[in-house]
């Protein structure tokens, strides 16, 4: 029975970090690219689109007039 290979580690300002072979660290460029490709989010709460074509309650009416 062979022992598992020992992984390397390095000391960072926030603590010890294990270095895994074949796994690249996430760079600030990667983080910025991920945020730039994320869908836009509204800055404030949006009102519901419950009028006209998107009015789901109007679809439940029984009588036309």
GROMACS .gro file of N, CA, C and O in nm:
model
  260
    1UNK      N    1   0.085  -0.117   0.000
    1UNK     CA    2   0.000   0.000   0.000
    1UNK      C    3   0.090   0.123   0.000
    1UNK      O    4   0.171   0.142   0.088
    2UNK      N    5   0.072   0.209  -0.102
    2UNK     CA    6   0.156   0.327  -0.109
    2UNK      C    7   0.084   0.447  -0.046
    2UNK      O    8  -0.038   0.458  -0.050
    3UNK      N    9   0.163   0.536   0.008
    3UNK     CA   10   0.106   0.654   0.072
    3UNK      C   11   0.071   0.758  -0.035
    3UNK      O   12   0.130   0.761  -0.142
    4UNK      N   13  -0.026   0.839  -0.007
    4UNK     CA   14  -0.066   0.945  -0.100
    4UNK      C   15   0.047   1.047  -0.111
    4UNK      O   16   0.119   1.072  -0.014
    5UNK      N   17   0.068   1.104  -0.230
    5UNK     CA   18   0.175   1.202  -0.244
    5UNK      C   19   0.149   1.324  -0.157
    5UNK      O   20   0.036   1.368  -0.142
    6UNK      N   21   0.254   1.377  -0.102
    6UNK     CA   22   0.242   1.494  -0.013
    6UNK      C   23   0.226   1.620  -0.098
    6UNK      O   24   0.305   1.645  -0.188
    7UNK      N   25   0.125   1.698  -0.071
    7UNK     CA   26   0.100   1.820  -0.145
    7UNK      C   27   0.184   1.934  -0.086
    7UNK      O   28   0.205   1.941   0.034
    8UNK      N   29   0.228   2.023  -0.174
    8UNK     CA   30   0.305   2.138  -0.129
    8UNK      C   31   0.210   2.241  -0.068
    8UNK      O   32   0.091   2.245  -0.098
    9UNK      N   33   0.265   2.328   0.015
    9UNK     CA   34   0.186   2.434   0.078
    9UNK      C   35   0.271   2.559   0.084
    9UNK      O   36   0.393   2.554   0.083
   10UNK      N   37   0.203   2.674   0.088
   10UNK     CA   38   0.272   2.801   0.103
   10UNK      C   39   0.199   2.885   0.205
   10UNK      O   40   0.079   2.869   0.225
   11UNK      N   41   0.271   2.976   0.268
   11UNK     CA   42   0.211   3.063   0.367
   11UNK      C   43   0.171   3.194   0.298
   11UNK      O   44   0.250   3.255   0.227
   12UNK      N   45   0.047   3.233   0.317
   12UNK     CA   46  -0.005   3.357   0.260
   12UNK      C   47  -0.048   3.448   0.375
   12UNK      O   48  -0.054   3.403   0.490
   13UNK      N   49  -0.080   3.574   0.347
   13UNK     CA   50  -0.122   3.664   0.456
   13UNK      C   51  -0.248   3.616   0.529
   13UNK      O   52  -0.268   3.652   0.645
   14UNK      N   53  -0.332   3.536   0.465
   14UNK     CA   54  -0.454   3.489   0.533
   14UNK      C   55  -0.438   3.349   0.591
   14UNK      O   56  -0.532   3.296   0.648
   15UNK      N   57  -0.322   3.287   0.575
   15UNK     CA   58  -0.299   3.154   0.632
   15UNK      C   59  -0.231   3.061   0.534
   15UNK      O   60  -0.187   3.102   0.427
   16UNK      N   61  -0.223   2.934   0.572
   16UNK     CA   62  -0.161   2.834   0.484
   16UNK      C   63  -0.250   2.803   0.365
   16UNK      O   64  -0.372   2.799   0.377
   17UNK      N   65  -0.185   2.781   0.250
   17UNK     CA   66  -0.258   2.749   0.128
   17UNK      C   67  -0.195   2.626   0.066
   17UNK      O   68  -0.075   2.621   0.043
   18UNK      N   69  -0.277   2.525   0.037
   18UNK     CA   70  -0.228   2.402  -0.024
   18UNK      C   71  -0.222   2.420  -0.175
   18UNK      O   72  -0.315   2.469  -0.236
   19UNK      N   73  -0.112   2.379  -0.234
   19UNK     CA   74  -0.094   2.388  -0.378
   19UNK      C   75  -0.123   2.252  -0.439
   19UNK      O   76  -0.057   2.154  -0.410
   20UNK      N   77  -0.223   2.246  -0.524
   20UNK     CA   78  -0.265   2.122  -0.587
   20UNK      C   79  -0.207   2.118  -0.728
   20UNK      O   80  -0.224   2.212  -0.805
   21UNK      N   81  -0.137   2.011  -0.765
   21UNK     CA   82  -0.079   2.004  -0.899
   21UNK      C   83  -0.188   2.005  -1.007
   21UNK      O   84  -0.290   1.938  -0.994
   22UNK      N   85  -0.167   2.084  -1.113
   22UNK     CA   86  -0.260   2.089  -1.224
   22UNK      C   87  -0.373   2.189  -1.206
   22UNK      O   88  -0.455   2.206  -1.296
   23UNK      N   89  -0.382   2.256  -1.092
   23UNK     CA   90  -0.487   2.354  -1.067
   23UNK      C   91  -0.424   2.492  -1.064
   23UNK      O   92  -0.336   2.519  -0.983
   24UNK      N   93  -0.467   2.578  -1.154
   24UNK     CA   94  -0.412   2.713  -1.162
   24UNK      C   95  -0.484   2.805  -1.064
   24UNK      O   96  -0.605   2.793  -1.045
   25UNK      N   97  -0.412   2.895  -1.001
   25UNK     CA   98  -0.479   2.989  -0.908
   25UNK      C   99  -0.565   3.089  -0.985
   25UNK      O  100  -0.541   3.117  -1.102
   26UNK      N  101  -0.665   3.141  -0.917
   26UNK     CA  102  -0.752   3.242  -0.978
   26UNK      C  103  -0.684   3.377  -0.965
   26UNK      O  104  -0.650   3.420  -0.855
   27UNK      N  105  -0.664   3.442  -1.078
   27UNK     CA  106  -0.594   3.570  -1.079
   27UNK      C  107  -0.696   3.684  -1.072
   27UNK      O  108  -0.815   3.664  -1.099
   28UNK      N  109  -0.651   3.805  -1.038
   28UNK     CA  110  -0.744   3.919  -1.041
   28UNK      C  111  -0.805   3.940  -1.180
   28UNK      O  112  -0.921   3.980  -1.191
   29UNK      N  113  -0.729   3.910  -1.284
   29UNK     CA  114  -0.783   3.922  -1.420
   29UNK      C  115  -0.900   3.825  -1.441
   29UNK      O  116  -1.001   3.861  -1.502
   30UNK      N  117  -0.888   3.702  -1.388
   30UNK     CA  118  -0.997   3.605  -1.399
   30UNK      C  119  -1.122   3.654  -1.324
   30UNK      O  120  -1.234   3.639  -1.371
   31UNK      N  121  -1.102   3.711  -1.206
   31UNK     CA  122  -1.215   3.761  -1.127
   31UNK      C  123  -1.285   3.875  -1.198
   31UNK      O  124  -1.408   3.882  -1.200
   32UNK      N  125  -1.207   3.968  -1.256
   32UNK     CA  126  -1.267   4.080  -1.328
   32UNK      C  127  -1.342   4.033  -1.452
   32UNK      O  128  -1.450   4.084  -1.482
   33UNK      N  129  -1.288   3.936  -1.523
   33UNK     CA  130  -1.356   3.883  -1.641
   33UNK      C  131  -1.487   3.816  -1.602
   33UNK      O  132  -1.587   3.829  -1.673
   34UNK      N  133  -1.489   3.745  -1.489
   34UNK     CA  134  -1.610   3.678  -1.445
   34UNK      C  135  -1.717   3.781  -1.409
   34UNK      O  136  -1.834   3.766  -1.443
   35UNK      N  137  -1.677   3.891  -1.342
   35UNK     CA  138  -1.773   3.996  -1.308
   35UNK      C  139  -1.822   4.070  -1.431
   35UNK      O  140  -1.938   4.110  -1.439
   36UNK      N  141  -1.735   4.090  -1.530
   36UNK     CA  142  -1.775   4.160  -1.652
   36UNK      C  143  -1.873   4.077  -1.734
   36UNK      O  144  -1.960   4.132  -1.802
   37UNK      N  145  -1.863   3.946  -1.729
   37UNK     CA  146  -1.951   3.857  -1.805
   37UNK      C  147  -2.079   3.821  -1.730
   37UNK      O  148  -2.166   3.755  -1.786
   38UNK      N  149  -2.092   3.865  -1.605
   38UNK     CA  150  -2.211   3.834  -1.526
   38UNK      C  151  -2.330   3.916  -1.577
   38UNK      O  152  -2.311   4.026  -1.630
   39UNK      N  153  -2.452   3.866  -1.563
   39UNK     CA  154  -2.569   3.943  -1.606
   39UNK      C  155  -2.582   4.070  -1.521
   39UNK      O  156  -2.543   4.073  -1.404
   40UNK      N  157  -2.639   4.175  -1.582
   40UNK     CA  158  -2.658   4.300  -1.510
   40UNK      C  159  -2.765   4.283  -1.403
   40UNK      O  160  -2.863   4.211  -1.421
   41UNK      N  161  -2.747   4.352  -1.292
   41UNK     CA  162  -2.845   4.350  -1.184
   41UNK      C  163  -2.896   4.492  -1.163
   41UNK      O  164  -2.821   4.588  -1.174
   42UNK      N  165  -3.025   4.507  -1.131
   42UNK     CA  166  -3.078   4.642  -1.110
   42UNK      C  167  -3.020   4.706  -0.984
   42UNK      O  168  -2.986   4.637  -0.888
   43UNK      N  169  -3.009   4.839  -0.984
   43UNK     CA  170  -2.957   4.910  -0.869
   43UNK      C  171  -3.061   4.925  -0.760
   43UNK      O  172  -3.030   4.940  -0.644
   44UNK      N  173  -3.190   4.926  -0.798
   44UNK     CA  174  -3.297   4.932  -0.699
   44UNK      C  175  -3.406   4.833  -0.737
   44UNK      O  176  -3.408   4.780  -0.848
   45UNK      N  177  -3.498   4.807  -0.644
   45UNK     CA  178  -3.603   4.708  -0.665
   45UNK      C  179  -3.693   4.749  -0.781
   45UNK      O  180  -3.733   4.865  -0.792
   46UNK      N  181  -3.725   4.655  -0.867
   46UNK     CA  182  -3.805   4.681  -0.986
   46UNK      C  183  -3.952   4.652  -0.959
   46UNK      O  184  -3.986   4.561  -0.884
   47UNK      N  185  -4.039   4.730  -1.023
   47UNK     CA  186  -4.183   4.705  -1.013
   47UNK      C  187  -4.219   4.584  -1.099
   47UNK      O  188  -4.156   4.560  -1.202
   48UNK      N  189  -4.319   4.506  -1.058
   48UNK     CA  190  -4.357   4.391  -1.139
   48UNK      C  191  -4.420   4.434  -1.271
   48UNK      O  192  -4.487   4.537  -1.278
   49UNK      N  193  -4.401   4.357  -1.374
   49UNK     CA  194  -4.459   4.384  -1.506
   49UNK      C  195  -4.593   4.313  -1.513
   49UNK      O  196  -4.608   4.210  -1.579
   50UNK      N  197  -4.692   4.366  -1.443
   50UNK     CA  198  -4.823   4.301  -1.437
   50UNK      C  199  -4.930   4.383  -1.508
   50UNK      O  200  -5.038   4.406  -1.458
   51UNK      N  201  -4.898   4.428  -1.629
   51UNK     CA  202  -4.996   4.502  -1.708
   51UNK      C  203  -4.979   4.464  -1.855
   51UNK      O  204  -4.874   4.419  -1.897
   52UNK      N  205  -5.087   4.479  -1.928
   52UNK     CA  206  -5.083   4.449  -2.071
   52UNK      C  207  -5.056   4.302  -2.099
   52UNK      O  208  -5.120   4.213  -2.044
   53UNK      N  209  -4.960   4.276  -2.182
   53UNK     CA  210  -4.928   4.140  -2.226
   53UNK      C  211  -4.881   4.052  -2.110
   53UNK      O  212  -4.901   3.931  -2.110
   54UNK      N  213  -4.820   4.112  -2.008
   54UNK     CA  214  -4.762   4.035  -1.898
   54UNK      C  215  -4.854   4.024  -1.777
   54UNK      O  216  -4.812   3.977  -1.671
   55UNK      N  217  -4.979   4.065  -1.789
   55UNK     CA  218  -5.072   4.061  -1.679
   55UNK      C  219  -5.126   3.918  -1.663
   55UNK      O  220  -5.217   3.876  -1.734
   56UNK      N  221  -5.072   3.844  -1.571
   56UNK     CA  222  -5.113   3.704  -1.552
   56UNK      C  223  -5.249   3.693  -1.486
   56UNK      O  224  -5.320   3.595  -1.505
   57UNK      N  225  -5.292   3.793  -1.407
   57UNK     CA  226  -5.424   3.787  -1.344
   57UNK      C  227  -5.535   3.807  -1.445
   57UNK      O  228  -5.645   3.755  -1.429
   58UNK      N  229  -5.512   3.883  -1.551
   58UNK     CA  230  -5.614   3.905  -1.653
   58UNK      C  231  -5.642   3.777  -1.730
   58UNK      O  232  -5.750   3.760  -1.786
   59UNK      N  233  -5.549   3.687  -1.735
   59UNK     CA  234  -5.568   3.560  -1.805
   59UNK      C  235  -5.666   3.469  -1.732
   59UNK      O  236  -5.720   3.375  -1.789
   60UNK      N  237  -5.687   3.495  -1.604
   60UNK     CA  238  -5.775   3.410  -1.522
   60UNK      C  239  -5.921   3.455  -1.525
   60UNK      O  240  -6.002   3.399  -1.453
   61UNK      N  241  -5.956   3.555  -1.606
   61UNK     CA  242  -6.094   3.602  -1.607
   61UNK      C  243  -6.185   3.499  -1.673
   61UNK      O  244  -6.146   3.430  -1.766
   62UNK      N  245  -6.306   3.491  -1.622
   62UNK     CA  246  -6.402   3.394  -1.672
   62UNK      C  247  -6.490   3.455  -1.780
   62UNK      O  248  -6.516   3.393  -1.883
   63UNK      N  249  -6.535   3.579  -1.759
   63UNK     CA  250  -6.623   3.645  -1.856
   63UNK      C  251  -6.542   3.746  -1.936
   63UNK      O  252  -6.452   3.811  -1.884
   64UNK      N  253  -6.582   3.765  -2.060
   64UNK     CA  254  -6.514   3.860  -2.144
   64UNK      C  255  -6.561   4.002  -2.119
   64UNK      O  256  -6.487   4.096  -2.127
   65UNK      N  257  -6.692   4.020  -2.090
   65UNK     CA  258  -6.748   4.153  -2.067
   65UNK      C  259  -6.808   4.163  -1.931
   65UNK      O  260  -6.862   4.083  -1.872
   0.00000   0.00000   0.00000
